[in-house]
Amino acid sequence: MPLIEWTDRMSVGVEALDSDHQRLIGLLNQLDAIIQGTESEAALPGLVHELVRYTTYHFASEERMMRLARYPGLDEHLRAHTDLRRRIVSFEQKFLTAPGTAADAVPLFEFLSEWLTRHILQEDMRYRPYMVKESA
């Protein structure tokens, strides 16, 4: 059973962004499976890289849509994205320099799972009315 589950209350009203969020949750659940020992630790470096890559892709898409919707909270949202990108890239660089074990990935999982759910449910919900209005 996945540790983090997508619920309808996480929907920002834009199918592409909801799909991205679901993919990120799926990647975090894969990371948890490696930490729990139900998936191979050998997949860890590739998964960490994919988390960084997909997060960067998603942020670019989300930021583009917020600009198009003229979301007034864009600057603050960009700062949150920039901070997260910096943190996960730093983790990836450390991890790839000296590959760690599943136990070494626990801080990344704990940070990202809390950050992502809080970010979707609080920060992303602030742009929802602008996105829904834009797509109407």
Short mmCIF file of the N, C-alpha and C atoms (twelve columns), coordinates in Angstrom:
data_MODEL
# 
_entry.id   MODEL 
# 
loop_
_atom_site.group_PDB 
_atom_site.id 
_atom_site.type_symbol 
_atom_site.label_atom_id 
_atom_site.label_alt_id 
_atom_site.label_comp_id 
_atom_site.label_asym_id 
_atom_site.label_seq_id 
_atom_site.Cartn_x 
_atom_site.Cartn_y 
_atom_site.Cartn_z 
_atom_site.pdbx_PDB_model_num 
ATOM 1   N N  . MET A 1   0.851   -1.186 0.000   1 
ATOM 2   C CA . MET A 1   0.000   0.000  0.000   1 
ATOM 3   C C  . MET A 1   0.895   1.247  0.000   1 
ATOM 4   N N  . PRO A 2   0.611   2.202  -0.870  1 
ATOM 5   C CA . PRO A 2   1.438   3.411  -0.917  1 
ATOM 6   C C  . PRO A 2   1.343   4.193  0.393   1 
ATOM 7   N N  . LEU A 3   2.436   4.785  0.775   1 
ATOM 8   C CA . LEU A 3   2.459   5.592  1.990   1 
ATOM 9   C C  . LEU A 3   1.725   6.911  1.770   1 
ATOM 10  N N  . ILE A 4   1.939   7.506  0.606   1 
ATOM 11  C CA . ILE A 4   1.271   8.764  0.271   1 
ATOM 12  C C  . ILE A 4   0.234   8.445  -0.797  1 
ATOM 13  N N  . GLU A 5   -1.000  8.817  -0.535  1 
ATOM 14  C CA . GLU A 5   -2.060  8.535  -1.503  1 
ATOM 15  C C  . GLU A 5   -2.656  9.832  -2.030  1 
ATOM 16  N N  . TRP A 6   -2.861  9.850  -3.339  1 
ATOM 17  C CA . TRP A 6   -3.522  10.972 -4.000  1 
ATOM 18  C C  . TRP A 6   -4.989  10.966 -3.606  1 
ATOM 19  N N  . THR A 7   -5.505  12.136 -3.271  1 
ATOM 20  C CA . THR A 7   -6.933  12.271 -3.002  1 
ATOM 21  C C  . THR A 7   -7.474  13.420 -3.849  1 
ATOM 22  N N  . ASP A 8   -8.772  13.426 -4.052  1 
ATOM 23  C CA . ASP A 8   -9.393  14.485 -4.848  1 
ATOM 24  C C  . ASP A 8   -9.159  15.876 -4.255  1 
ATOM 25  N N  . ARG A 9   -8.990  15.953 -2.949  1 
ATOM 26  C CA . ARG A 9   -8.779  17.278 -2.352  1 
ATOM 27  C C  . ARG A 9   -7.413  17.855 -2.718  1 
ATOM 28  N N  . MET A 10  -6.538  17.034 -3.337  1 
ATOM 29  C CA . MET A 10  -5.238  17.516 -3.807  1 
ATOM 30  C C  . MET A 10  -5.330  18.102 -5.216  1 
ATOM 31  N N  . SER A 11  -6.476  17.954 -5.860  1 
ATOM 32  C CA . SER A 11  -6.621  18.429 -7.234  1 
ATOM 33  C C  . SER A 11  -6.583  19.951 -7.301  1 
ATOM 34  N N  . VAL A 12  -5.733  20.455 -8.202  1 
ATOM 35  C CA . VAL A 12  -5.657  21.905 -8.417  1 
ATOM 36  C C  . VAL A 12  -6.557  22.340 -9.571  1 
ATOM 37  N N  . GLY A 13  -7.286  21.399 -10.145 1 
ATOM 38  C CA . GLY A 13  -8.226  21.731 -11.203 1 
ATOM 39  C C  . GLY A 13  -7.631  21.794 -12.594 1 
ATOM 40  N N  . VAL A 14  -6.368  21.424 -12.725 1 
ATOM 41  C CA . VAL A 14  -5.698  21.398 -14.028 1 
ATOM 42  C C  . VAL A 14  -5.148  19.989 -14.206 1 
ATOM 43  N N  . GLU A 15  -5.689  19.273 -15.176 1 
ATOM 44  C CA . GLU A 15  -5.352  17.865 -15.355 1 
ATOM 45  C C  . GLU A 15  -3.848  17.613 -15.473 1 
ATOM 46  N N  . ALA A 16  -3.154  18.438 -16.242 1 
ATOM 47  C CA . ALA A 16  -1.711  18.229 -16.435 1 
ATOM 48  C C  . ALA A 16  -0.948  18.366 -15.119 1 
ATOM 49  N N  . LEU A 17  -1.318  19.345 -14.309 1 
ATOM 50  C CA . LEU A 17  -0.628  19.543 -13.032 1 
ATOM 51  C C  . LEU A 17  -1.004  18.455 -12.034 1 
ATOM 52  N N  . ASP A 18  -2.270  18.054 -12.028 1 
ATOM 53  C CA . ASP A 18  -2.679  16.942 -11.160 1 
ATOM 54  C C  . ASP A 18  -1.922  15.673 -11.530 1 
ATOM 55  N N  . SER A 19  -1.767  15.441 -12.818 1 
ATOM 56  C CA . SER A 19  -1.023  14.269 -13.290 1 
ATOM 57  C C  . SER A 19  0.437   14.334 -12.833 1 
ATOM 58  N N  . ASP A 20  1.038   15.514 -12.931 1 
ATOM 59  C CA . ASP A 20  2.413   15.693 -12.448 1 
ATOM 60  C C  . ASP A 20  2.506   15.397 -10.956 1 
ATOM 61  N N  . HIS A 21  1.569   15.930 -10.188 1 
ATOM 62  C CA . HIS A 21  1.582   15.706 -8.743  1 
ATOM 63  C C  . HIS A 21  1.442   14.215 -8.434  1 
ATOM 64  N N  . GLN A 22  0.581   13.533 -9.178  1 
ATOM 65  C CA . GLN A 22  0.419   12.089 -8.974  1 
ATOM 66  C C  . GLN A 22  1.712   11.347 -9.296  1 
ATOM 67  N N  . ARG A 23  2.397   11.764 -10.338 1 
ATOM 68  C CA . ARG A 23  3.680   11.140 -10.707 1 
ATOM 69  C C  . ARG A 23  4.718   11.365 -9.608  1 
ATOM 70  N N  . LEU A 24  4.789   12.574 -9.078  1 
ATOM 71  C CA . LEU A 24  5.733   12.863 -7.995  1 
ATOM 72  C C  . LEU A 24  5.418   12.030 -6.754  1 
ATOM 73  N N  . ILE A 25  4.142   11.891 -6.436  1 
ATOM 74  C CA . ILE A 25  3.743   11.044 -5.311  1 
ATOM 75  C C  . ILE A 25  4.157   9.603  -5.578  1 
ATOM 76  N N  . GLY A 26  3.975   9.143  -6.811  1 
ATOM 77  C CA . GLY A 26  4.401   7.790  -7.173  1 
ATOM 78  C C  . GLY A 26  5.894   7.590  -6.991  1 
ATOM 79  N N  . LEU A 27  6.686   8.579  -7.380  1 
ATOM 80  C CA . LEU A 27  8.140   8.492  -7.205  1 
ATOM 81  C C  . LEU A 27  8.508   8.452  -5.725  1 
ATOM 82  N N  . LEU A 28  7.821   9.248  -4.914  1 
ATOM 83  C CA . LEU A 28  8.087   9.217  -3.470  1 
ATOM 84  C C  . LEU A 28  7.703   7.870  -2.872  1 
ATOM 85  N N  . ASN A 29  6.615   7.289  -3.350  1 
ATOM 86  C CA . ASN A 29  6.229   5.964  -2.864  1 
ATOM 87  C C  . ASN A 29  7.244   4.904  -3.281  1 
ATOM 88  N N  . GLN A 30  7.848   5.059  -4.462  1 
ATOM 89  C CA . GLN A 30  8.924   4.150  -4.869  1 
ATOM 90  C C  . GLN A 30  10.122  4.306  -3.938  1 
ATOM 91  N N  . LEU A 31  10.443  5.540  -3.601  1 
ATOM 92  C CA . LEU A 31  11.547  5.788  -2.681  1 
ATOM 93  C C  . LEU A 31  11.262  5.132  -1.334  1 
ATOM 94  N N  . ASP A 32  10.042  5.256  -0.856  1 
ATOM 95  C CA . ASP A 32  9.674   4.610  0.403   1 
ATOM 96  C C  . ASP A 32  9.803   3.092  0.298   1 
ATOM 97  N N  . ALA A 33  9.418   2.525  -0.836  1 
ATOM 98  C CA . ALA A 33  9.524   1.069  -1.016  1 
ATOM 99  C C  . ALA A 33  10.985  0.622  -0.947  1 
ATOM 100 N N  . ILE A 34  11.887  1.418  -1.492  1 
ATOM 101 C CA . ILE A 34  13.317  1.095  -1.406  1 
ATOM 102 C C  . ILE A 34  13.774  1.191  0.048   1 
ATOM 103 N N  . ILE A 35  13.363  2.234  0.730   1 
ATOM 104 C CA . ILE A 35  13.734  2.416  2.136   1 
ATOM 105 C C  . ILE A 35  13.206  1.253  2.976   1 
ATOM 106 N N  . GLN A 36  11.988  0.816  2.684   1 
ATOM 107 C CA . GLN A 36  11.373  -0.282 3.444   1 
ATOM 108 C C  . GLN A 36  11.917  -1.649 3.049   1 
ATOM 109 N N  . GLY A 37  12.682  -1.701 1.961   1 
ATOM 110 C CA . GLY A 37  13.279  -2.964 1.535   1 
ATOM 111 C C  . GLY A 37  12.408  -3.802 0.626   1 
ATOM 112 N N  . THR A 38  11.310  -3.233 0.127   1 
ATOM 113 C CA . THR A 38  10.446  -3.996 -0.778  1 
ATOM 114 C C  . THR A 38  10.820  -3.797 -2.240  1 
ATOM 115 N N  . GLU A 39  11.711  -2.844 -2.515  1 
ATOM 116 C CA . GLU A 39  12.285  -2.671 -3.852  1 
ATOM 117 C C  . GLU A 39  13.798  -2.605 -3.711  1 
ATOM 118 N N  . SER A 40  14.496  -2.935 -4.779  1 
ATOM 119 C CA . SER A 40  15.953  -3.024 -4.759  1 
ATOM 120 C C  . SER A 40  16.625  -1.676 -4.512  1 
ATOM 121 N N  . GLU A 41  17.600  -1.697 -3.630  1 
ATOM 122 C CA . GLU A 41  18.394  -0.510 -3.332  1 
ATOM 123 C C  . GLU A 41  19.200  -0.056 -4.554  1 
ATOM 124 N N  . ALA A 42  19.434  -0.975 -5.485  1 
ATOM 125 C CA . ALA A 42  20.192  -0.639 -6.699  1 
ATOM 126 C C  . ALA A 42  19.478  0.428  -7.531  1 
ATOM 127 N N  . ALA A 43  18.169  0.539  -7.368  1 
ATOM 128 C CA . ALA A 43  17.387  1.526  -8.121  1 
ATOM 129 C C  . ALA A 43  17.483  2.932  -7.528  1 
ATOM 130 N N  . LEU A 44  18.103  3.055  -6.371  1 
ATOM 131 C CA . LEU A 44  18.114  4.325  -5.654  1 
ATOM 132 C C  . LEU A 44  18.758  5.488  -6.412  1 
ATOM 133 N N  . PRO A 45  19.972  5.348  -6.970  1 
ATOM 134 C CA . PRO A 45  20.560  6.493  -7.682  1 
ATOM 135 C C  . PRO A 45  19.693  6.989  -8.846  1 
ATOM 136 N N  . GLY A 46  19.150  6.064  -9.612  1 
ATOM 137 C CA . GLY A 46  18.292  6.448  -10.731 1 
ATOM 138 C C  . GLY A 46  17.011  7.112  -10.265 1 
ATOM 139 N N  . LEU A 47  16.471  6.631  -9.168  1 
ATOM 140 C CA . LEU A 47  15.239  7.205  -8.642  1 
ATOM 141 C C  . LEU A 47  15.472  8.614  -8.102  1 
ATOM 142 N N  . VAL A 48  16.571  8.812  -7.398  1 
ATOM 143 C CA . VAL A 48  16.898  10.154 -6.903  1 
ATOM 144 C C  . VAL A 48  17.046  11.112 -8.091  1 
ATOM 145 N N  . HIS A 49  17.735  10.668 -9.125  1 
ATOM 146 C CA . HIS A 49  17.896  11.501 -10.322 1 
ATOM 147 C C  . HIS A 49  16.536  11.809 -10.958 1 
ATOM 148 N N  . GLU A 50  15.674  10.811 -11.054 1 
ATOM 149 C CA . GLU A 50  14.352  11.011 -11.651 1 
ATOM 150 C C  . GLU A 50  13.511  11.972 -10.813 1 
ATOM 151 N N  . LEU A 51  13.610  11.890 -9.504  1 
ATOM 152 C CA . LEU A 51  12.890  12.833 -8.639  1 
ATOM 153 C C  . LEU A 51  13.320  14.272 -8.925  1 
ATOM 154 N N  . VAL A 52  14.616  14.481 -9.062  1 
ATOM 155 C CA . VAL A 52  15.128  15.825 -9.358  1 
ATOM 156 C C  . VAL A 52  14.673  16.262 -10.746 1 
ATOM 157 N N  . ARG A 53  14.831  15.392 -11.729 1 
ATOM 158 C CA . ARG A 53  14.468  15.717 -13.107 1 
ATOM 159 C C  . ARG A 53  12.977  16.032 -13.227 1 
ATOM 160 N N  . TYR A 54  12.138  15.176 -12.655 1 
ATOM 161 C CA . TYR A 54  10.703  15.367 -12.820 1 
ATOM 162 C C  . TYR A 54  10.207  16.579 -12.027 1 
ATOM 163 N N  . THR A 55  10.798  16.820 -10.863 1 
ATOM 164 C CA . THR A 55  10.432  18.006 -10.088 1 
ATOM 165 C C  . THR A 55  10.750  19.269 -10.879 1 
ATOM 166 N N  . THR A 56  11.919  19.305 -11.500 1 
ATOM 167 C CA . THR A 56  12.320  20.454 -12.318 1 
ATOM 168 C C  . THR A 56  11.358  20.644 -13.489 1 
ATOM 169 N N  . TYR A 57  11.017  19.552 -14.157 1 
ATOM 170 C CA . TYR A 57  10.057  19.596 -15.270 1 
ATOM 171 C C  . TYR A 57  8.701   20.130 -14.791 1 
ATOM 172 N N  . HIS A 58  8.213   19.582 -13.685 1 
ATOM 173 C CA . HIS A 58  6.904   19.981 -13.174 1 
ATOM 174 C C  . HIS A 58  6.886   21.462 -12.792 1 
ATOM 175 N N  . PHE A 59  7.934   21.901 -12.093 1 
ATOM 176 C CA . PHE A 59  7.972   23.301 -11.688 1 
ATOM 177 C C  . PHE A 59  7.942   24.222 -12.900 1 
ATOM 178 N N  . ALA A 60  8.671   23.882 -13.936 1 
ATOM 179 C CA . ALA A 60  8.676   24.712 -15.152 1 
ATOM 180 C C  . ALA A 60  7.274   24.786 -15.753 1 
ATOM 181 N N  . SER A 61  6.580   23.660 -15.811 1 
ATOM 182 C CA . SER A 61  5.209   23.635 -16.352 1 
ATOM 183 C C  . SER A 61  4.268   24.458 -15.490 1 
ATOM 184 N N  . GLU A 62  4.343   24.236 -14.196 1 
ATOM 185 C CA . GLU A 62  3.457   24.934 -13.273 1 
ATOM 186 C C  . GLU A 62  3.710   26.443 -13.309 1 
ATOM 187 N N  . GLU A 63  4.975   26.829 -13.344 1 
ATOM 188 C CA . GLU A 63  5.319   28.252 -13.384 1 
ATOM 189 C C  . GLU A 63  4.835   28.907 -14.676 1 
ATOM 190 N N  . ARG A 64  4.956   28.198 -15.791 1 
ATOM 191 C CA . ARG A 64  4.464   28.721 -17.067 1 
ATOM 192 C C  . ARG A 64  2.952   28.948 -16.996 1 
ATOM 193 N N  . MET A 65  2.230   27.985 -16.442 1 
ATOM 194 C CA . MET A 65  0.775   28.112 -16.344 1 
ATOM 195 C C  . MET A 65  0.371   29.234 -15.391 1 
ATOM 196 N N  . MET A 66  1.117   29.401 -14.307 1 
ATOM 197 C CA . MET A 66  0.807   30.492 -13.378 1 
ATOM 198 C C  . MET A 66  1.023   31.848 -14.047 1 
ATOM 199 N N  . ARG A 67  2.063   31.948 -14.866 1 
ATOM 200 C CA . ARG A 67  2.303   33.203 -15.600 1 
ATOM 201 C C  . ARG A 67  1.146   33.487 -16.560 1 
ATOM 202 N N  . LEU A 68  0.742   32.465 -17.304 1 
ATOM 203 C CA . LEU A 68  -0.359  32.636 -18.258 1 
ATOM 204 C C  . LEU A 68  -1.654  33.033 -17.562 1 
ATOM 205 N N  . ALA A 69  -1.863  32.498 -16.360 1 
ATOM 206 C CA . ALA A 69  -3.081  32.806 -15.602 1 
ATOM 207 C C  . ALA A 69  -2.957  34.122 -14.836 1 
ATOM 208 N N  . ARG A 70  -1.775  34.753 -14.939 1 
ATOM 209 C CA . ARG A 70  -1.498  36.004 -14.227 1 
ATOM 210 C C  . ARG A 70  -1.730  35.848 -12.717 1 
ATOM 211 N N  . TYR A 71  -1.215  34.764 -12.189 1 
ATOM 212 C CA . TYR A 71  -1.363  34.483 -10.761 1 
ATOM 213 C C  . TYR A 71  -0.586  35.515 -9.953  1 
ATOM 214 N N  . PRO A 72  -1.250  36.273 -9.072  1 
ATOM 215 C CA . PRO A 72  -0.568  37.343 -8.344  1 
ATOM 216 C C  . PRO A 72  0.443   36.855 -7.301  1 
ATOM 217 N N  . GLY A 73  0.366   35.602 -6.896  1 
ATOM 218 C CA . GLY A 73  1.307   35.063 -5.915  1 
ATOM 219 C C  . GLY A 73  2.496   34.366 -6.553  1 
ATOM 220 N N  . LEU A 74  2.730   34.646 -7.833  1 
ATOM 221 C CA . LEU A 74  3.782   33.945 -8.580  1 
ATOM 222 C C  . LEU A 74  5.163   34.088 -7.943  1 
ATOM 223 N N  . ASP A 75  5.553   35.295 -7.582  1 
ATOM 224 C CA . ASP A 75  6.906   35.500 -7.050  1 
ATOM 225 C C  . ASP A 75  7.157   34.661 -5.798  1 
ATOM 226 N N  . GLU A 76  6.203   34.644 -4.900  1 
ATOM 227 C CA . GLU A 76  6.346   33.849 -3.671  1 
ATOM 228 C C  . GLU A 76  6.417   32.357 -4.005  1 
ATOM 229 N N  . HIS A 77  5.598   31.934 -4.936  1 
ATOM 230 C CA . HIS A 77  5.580   30.531 -5.343  1 
ATOM 231 C C  . HIS A 77  6.920   30.148 -5.981  1 
ATOM 232 N N  . LEU A 78  7.456   31.039 -6.804  1 
ATOM 233 C CA . LEU A 78  8.759   30.791 -7.431  1 
ATOM 234 C C  . LEU A 78  9.854   30.630 -6.387  1 
ATOM 235 N N  . ARG A 79  9.791   31.429 -5.324  1 
ATOM 236 C CA . ARG A 79  10.797  31.307 -4.258  1 
ATOM 237 C C  . ARG A 79  10.732  29.932 -3.602  1 
ATOM 238 N N  . ALA A 80  9.522   29.433 -3.374  1 
ATOM 239 C CA . ALA A 80  9.374   28.098 -2.780  1 
ATOM 240 C C  . ALA A 80  9.949   27.040 -3.715  1 
ATOM 241 N N  . HIS A 81  9.682   27.171 -5.002  1 
ATOM 242 C CA . HIS A 81  10.218  26.222 -5.984  1 
ATOM 243 C C  . HIS A 81  11.745  26.288 -6.033  1 
ATOM 244 N N  . THR A 82  12.281  27.496 -6.042  1 
ATOM 245 C CA . THR A 82  13.738  27.667 -6.103  1 
ATOM 246 C C  . THR A 82  14.405  27.030 -4.892  1 
ATOM 247 N N  . ASP A 83  13.819  27.227 -3.722  1 
ATOM 248 C CA . ASP A 83  14.375  26.644 -2.500  1 
ATOM 249 C C  . ASP A 83  14.353  25.117 -2.565  1 
ATOM 250 N N  . LEU A 84  13.246  24.556 -3.017  1 
ATOM 251 C CA . LEU A 84  13.180  23.092 -3.094  1 
ATOM 252 C C  . LEU A 84  14.159  22.558 -4.126  1 
ATOM 253 N N  . ARG A 85  14.227  23.190 -5.281  1 
ATOM 254 C CA . ARG A 85  15.183  22.747 -6.312  1 
ATOM 255 C C  . ARG A 85  16.605  22.731 -5.758  1 
ATOM 256 N N  . ARG A 86  16.973  23.793 -5.069  1 
ATOM 257 C CA . ARG A 86  18.316  23.888 -4.488  1 
ATOM 258 C C  . ARG A 86  18.564  22.732 -3.521  1 
ATOM 259 N N  . ARG A 87  17.592  22.446 -2.681  1 
ATOM 260 C CA . ARG A 87  17.750  21.374 -1.691  1 
ATOM 261 C C  . ARG A 87  17.877  19.997 -2.335  1 
ATOM 262 N N  . ILE A 88  17.012  19.706 -3.300  1 
ATOM 263 C CA . ILE A 88  17.066  18.349 -3.857  1 
ATOM 264 C C  . ILE A 88  18.257  18.157 -4.783  1 
ATOM 265 N N  . VAL A 89  18.674  19.210 -5.476  1 
ATOM 266 C CA . VAL A 89  19.878  19.098 -6.310  1 
ATOM 267 C C  . VAL A 89  21.094  18.876 -5.414  1 
ATOM 268 N N  . SER A 90  21.139  19.558 -4.285  1 
ATOM 269 C CA . SER A 90  22.238  19.371 -3.336  1 
ATOM 270 C C  . SER A 90  22.258  17.930 -2.826  1 
ATOM 271 N N  . PHE A 91  21.084  17.410 -2.494  1 
ATOM 272 C CA . PHE A 91  21.015  16.023 -2.036  1 
ATOM 273 C C  . PHE A 91  21.482  15.080 -3.141  1 
ATOM 274 N N  . GLU A 92  21.020  15.322 -4.359  1 
ATOM 275 C CA . GLU A 92  21.411  14.457 -5.474  1 
ATOM 276 C C  . GLU A 92  22.924  14.488 -5.675  1 
ATOM 277 N N  . GLN A 93  23.523  15.663 -5.629  1 
ATOM 278 C CA . GLN A 93  24.971  15.774 -5.820  1 
ATOM 279 C C  . GLN A 93  25.730  15.022 -4.736  1 
ATOM 280 N N  . LYS A 94  25.304  15.162 -3.487  1 
ATOM 281 C CA . LYS A 94  25.945  14.423 -2.392  1 
ATOM 282 C C  . LYS A 94  25.781  12.926 -2.594  1 
ATOM 283 N N  . PHE A 95  24.578  12.539 -2.979  1 
ATOM 284 C CA . PHE A 95  24.276  11.119 -3.131  1 
ATOM 285 C C  . PHE A 95  25.063  10.505 -4.280  1 
ATOM 286 N N  . LEU A 96  25.217  11.235 -5.366  1 
ATOM 287 C CA . LEU A 96  25.939  10.699 -6.517  1 
ATOM 288 C C  . LEU A 96  27.452  10.741 -6.318  1 
ATOM 289 N N  . THR A 97  27.917  11.678 -5.498  1 
ATOM 290 C CA . THR A 97  29.344  11.754 -5.193  1 
ATOM 291 C C  . THR A 97  29.764  10.571 -4.329  1 
ATOM 292 N N  . ALA A 98  28.950  10.267 -3.343  1 
ATOM 293 C CA . ALA A 98  29.220  9.137  -2.447  1 
ATOM 294 C C  . ALA A 98  27.919  8.366  -2.294  1 
ATOM 295 N N  . PRO A 99  27.638  7.469  -3.256  1 
ATOM 296 C CA . PRO A 99  26.360  6.753  -3.225  1 
ATOM 297 C C  . PRO A 99  26.069  6.164  -1.850  1 
ATOM 298 N N  . GLY A 100 24.868  6.405  -1.411  1 
ATOM 299 C CA . GLY A 100 24.469  5.959  -0.088  1 
ATOM 300 C C  . GLY A 100 23.550  4.759  -0.140  1 
ATOM 301 N N  . THR A 101 23.072  4.439  1.016   1 
ATOM 302 C CA . THR A 101 22.156  3.316  1.167   1 
ATOM 303 C C  . THR A 101 20.730  3.846  1.263   1 
ATOM 304 N N  . ALA A 102 19.802  2.919  1.344   1 
ATOM 305 C CA . ALA A 102 18.404  3.310  1.509   1 
ATOM 306 C C  . ALA A 102 18.235  4.145  2.774   1 
ATOM 307 N N  . ALA A 103 18.968  3.795  3.817   1 
ATOM 308 C CA . ALA A 103 18.879  4.561  5.067   1 
ATOM 309 C C  . ALA A 103 19.317  6.009  4.857   1 
ATOM 310 N N  . ASP A 104 20.272  6.218  3.961   1 
ATOM 311 C CA . ASP A 104 20.734  7.580  3.673   1 
ATOM 312 C C  . ASP A 104 19.675  8.406  2.946   1 
ATOM 313 N N  . ALA A 105 18.708  7.741  2.335   1 
ATOM 314 C CA . ALA A 105 17.654  8.434  1.594   1 
ATOM 315 C C  . ALA A 105 16.467  8.809  2.475   1 
ATOM 316 N N  . VAL A 106 16.459  8.337  3.721   1 
ATOM 317 C CA . VAL A 106 15.338  8.634  4.617   1 
ATOM 318 C C  . VAL A 106 15.129  10.141 4.793   1 
ATOM 319 N N  . PRO A 107 16.186  10.936 5.043   1 
ATOM 320 C CA . PRO A 107 15.946  12.382 5.189   1 
ATOM 321 C C  . PRO A 107 15.324  13.016 3.942   1 
ATOM 322 N N  . LEU A 108 15.740  12.574 2.765   1 
ATOM 323 C CA . LEU A 108 15.149  13.090 1.527   1 
ATOM 324 C C  . LEU A 108 13.674  12.729 1.462   1 
ATOM 325 N N  . PHE A 109 13.354  11.478 1.751   1 
ATOM 326 C CA . PHE A 109 11.960  11.044 1.709   1 
ATOM 327 C C  . PHE A 109 11.119  11.830 2.710   1 
ATOM 328 N N  . GLU A 110 11.595  11.941 3.937   1 
ATOM 329 C CA . GLU A 110 10.820  12.645 4.963   1 
ATOM 330 C C  . GLU A 110 10.596  14.102 4.578   1 
ATOM 331 N N  . PHE A 111 11.646  14.748 4.095   1 
ATOM 332 C CA . PHE A 111 11.520  16.145 3.703   1 
ATOM 333 C C  . PHE A 111 10.569  16.304 2.519   1 
ATOM 334 N N  . LEU A 112 10.793  15.523 1.455   1 
ATOM 335 C CA . LEU A 112 9.989   15.683 0.241   1 
ATOM 336 C C  . LEU A 112 8.530   15.292 0.440   1 
ATOM 337 N N  . SER A 113 8.266   14.232 1.174   1 
ATOM 338 C CA . SER A 113 6.874   13.813 1.351   1 
ATOM 339 C C  . SER A 113 6.098   14.870 2.129   1 
ATOM 340 N N  . GLU A 114 6.718   15.438 3.158   1 
ATOM 341 C CA . GLU A 114 6.052   16.492 3.918   1 
ATOM 342 C C  . GLU A 114 5.923   17.755 3.068   1 
ATOM 343 N N  . TRP A 115 7.004   18.115 2.366   1 
ATOM 344 C CA . TRP A 115 6.997   19.334 1.562   1 
ATOM 345 C C  . TRP A 115 5.950   19.245 0.455   1 
ATOM 346 N N  . LEU A 116 5.926   18.130 -0.262  1 
ATOM 347 C CA . LEU A 116 5.023   18.009 -1.408  1 
ATOM 348 C C  . LEU A 116 3.563   18.066 -0.982  1 
ATOM 349 N N  . THR A 117 3.191   17.293 0.031   1 
ATOM 350 C CA . THR A 117 1.781   17.306 0.429   1 
ATOM 351 C C  . THR A 117 1.379   18.684 0.959   1 
ATOM 352 N N  . ARG A 118 2.233   19.301 1.769   1 
ATOM 353 C CA . ARG A 118 1.927   20.642 2.281   1 
ATOM 354 C C  . ARG A 118 1.862   21.646 1.130   1 
ATOM 355 N N  . HIS A 119 2.805   21.555 0.203   1 
ATOM 356 C CA . HIS A 119 2.857   22.495 -0.916  1 
ATOM 357 C C  . HIS A 119 1.601   22.379 -1.789  1 
ATOM 358 N N  . ILE A 120 1.194   21.163 -2.100  1 
ATOM 359 C CA . ILE A 120 -0.010  20.977 -2.922  1 
ATOM 360 C C  . ILE A 120 -1.239  21.504 -2.183  1 
ATOM 361 N N  . LEU A 121 -1.410  21.071 -0.931  1 
ATOM 362 C CA . LEU A 121 -2.633  21.391 -0.196  1 
ATOM 363 C C  . LEU A 121 -2.726  22.855 0.238   1 
ATOM 364 N N  . GLN A 122 -1.592  23.523 0.351   1 
ATOM 365 C CA . GLN A 122 -1.630  24.923 0.789   1 
ATOM 366 C C  . GLN A 122 -1.227  25.875 -0.333  1 
ATOM 367 N N  . GLU A 123 0.007   25.781 -0.777  1 
ATOM 368 C CA . GLU A 123 0.523   26.735 -1.764  1 
ATOM 369 C C  . GLU A 123 -0.170  26.606 -3.120  1 
ATOM 370 N N  . ASP A 124 -0.249  25.382 -3.640  1 
ATOM 371 C CA . ASP A 124 -0.837  25.201 -4.971  1 
ATOM 372 C C  . ASP A 124 -2.328  25.526 -4.985  1 
ATOM 373 N N  . MET A 125 -3.013  25.296 -3.889  1 
ATOM 374 C CA . MET A 125 -4.446  25.603 -3.844  1 
ATOM 375 C C  . MET A 125 -4.706  27.101 -3.977  1 
ATOM 376 N N  . ARG A 126 -3.723  27.910 -3.673  1 
ATOM 377 C CA . ARG A 126 -3.895  29.362 -3.810  1 
ATOM 378 C C  . ARG A 126 -4.028  29.780 -5.268  1 
ATOM 379 N N  . TYR A 127 -3.387  29.045 -6.183  1 
ATOM 380 C CA . TYR A 127 -3.507  29.430 -7.599  1 
ATOM 381 C C  . TYR A 127 -4.692  28.762 -8.281  1 
ATOM 382 N N  . ARG A 128 -5.314  27.812 -7.630  1 
ATOM 383 C CA . ARG A 128 -6.419  27.061 -8.245  1 
ATOM 384 C C  . ARG A 128 -7.492  27.965 -8.853  1 
ATOM 385 N N  . PRO A 129 -8.009  28.965 -8.138  1 
ATOM 386 C CA . PRO A 129 -9.061  29.803 -8.739  1 
ATOM 387 C C  . PRO A 129 -8.612  30.506 -10.020 1 
ATOM 388 N N  . TYR A 130 -7.355  30.875 -10.104 1 
ATOM 389 C CA . TYR A 130 -6.832  31.555 -11.293 1 
ATOM 390 C C  . TYR A 130 -6.700  30.588 -12.458 1 
ATOM 391 N N  . MET A 131 -6.303  29.364 -12.165 1 
ATOM 392 C CA . MET A 131 -6.136  28.351 -13.212 1 
ATOM 393 C C  . MET A 131 -7.486  27.897 -13.739 1 
ATOM 394 N N  . VAL A 132 -8.422  27.679 -12.836 1 
ATOM 395 C CA . VAL A 132 -9.754  27.229 -13.246 1 
ATOM 396 C C  . VAL A 132 -10.416 28.309 -14.084 1 
ATOM 397 N N  . LYS A 133 -10.261 29.567 -13.675 1 
ATOM 398 C CA . LYS A 133 -10.818 30.699 -14.428 1 
ATOM 399 C C  . LYS A 133 -10.184 30.769 -15.818 1 
ATOM 400 N N  . GLU A 134 -8.867  30.541 -15.885 1 
ATOM 401 C CA . GLU A 134 -8.129  30.604 -17.154 1 
ATOM 402 C C  . GLU A 134 -8.588  29.515 -18.115 1 
ATOM 403 N N  . SER A 135 -8.879  28.321 -17.580 1 
ATOM 404 C CA . SER A 135 -9.246  27.206 -18.457 1 
ATOM 405 C C  . SER A 135 -10.730 27.207 -18.809 1 
ATOM 406 N N  . ALA A 136 -11.519 28.066 -18.156 1 
ATOM 407 C CA . ALA A 136 -12.967 28.112 -18.417 1 
ATOM 408 C C  . ALA A 136 -13.281 28.816 -19.719 1 
# 
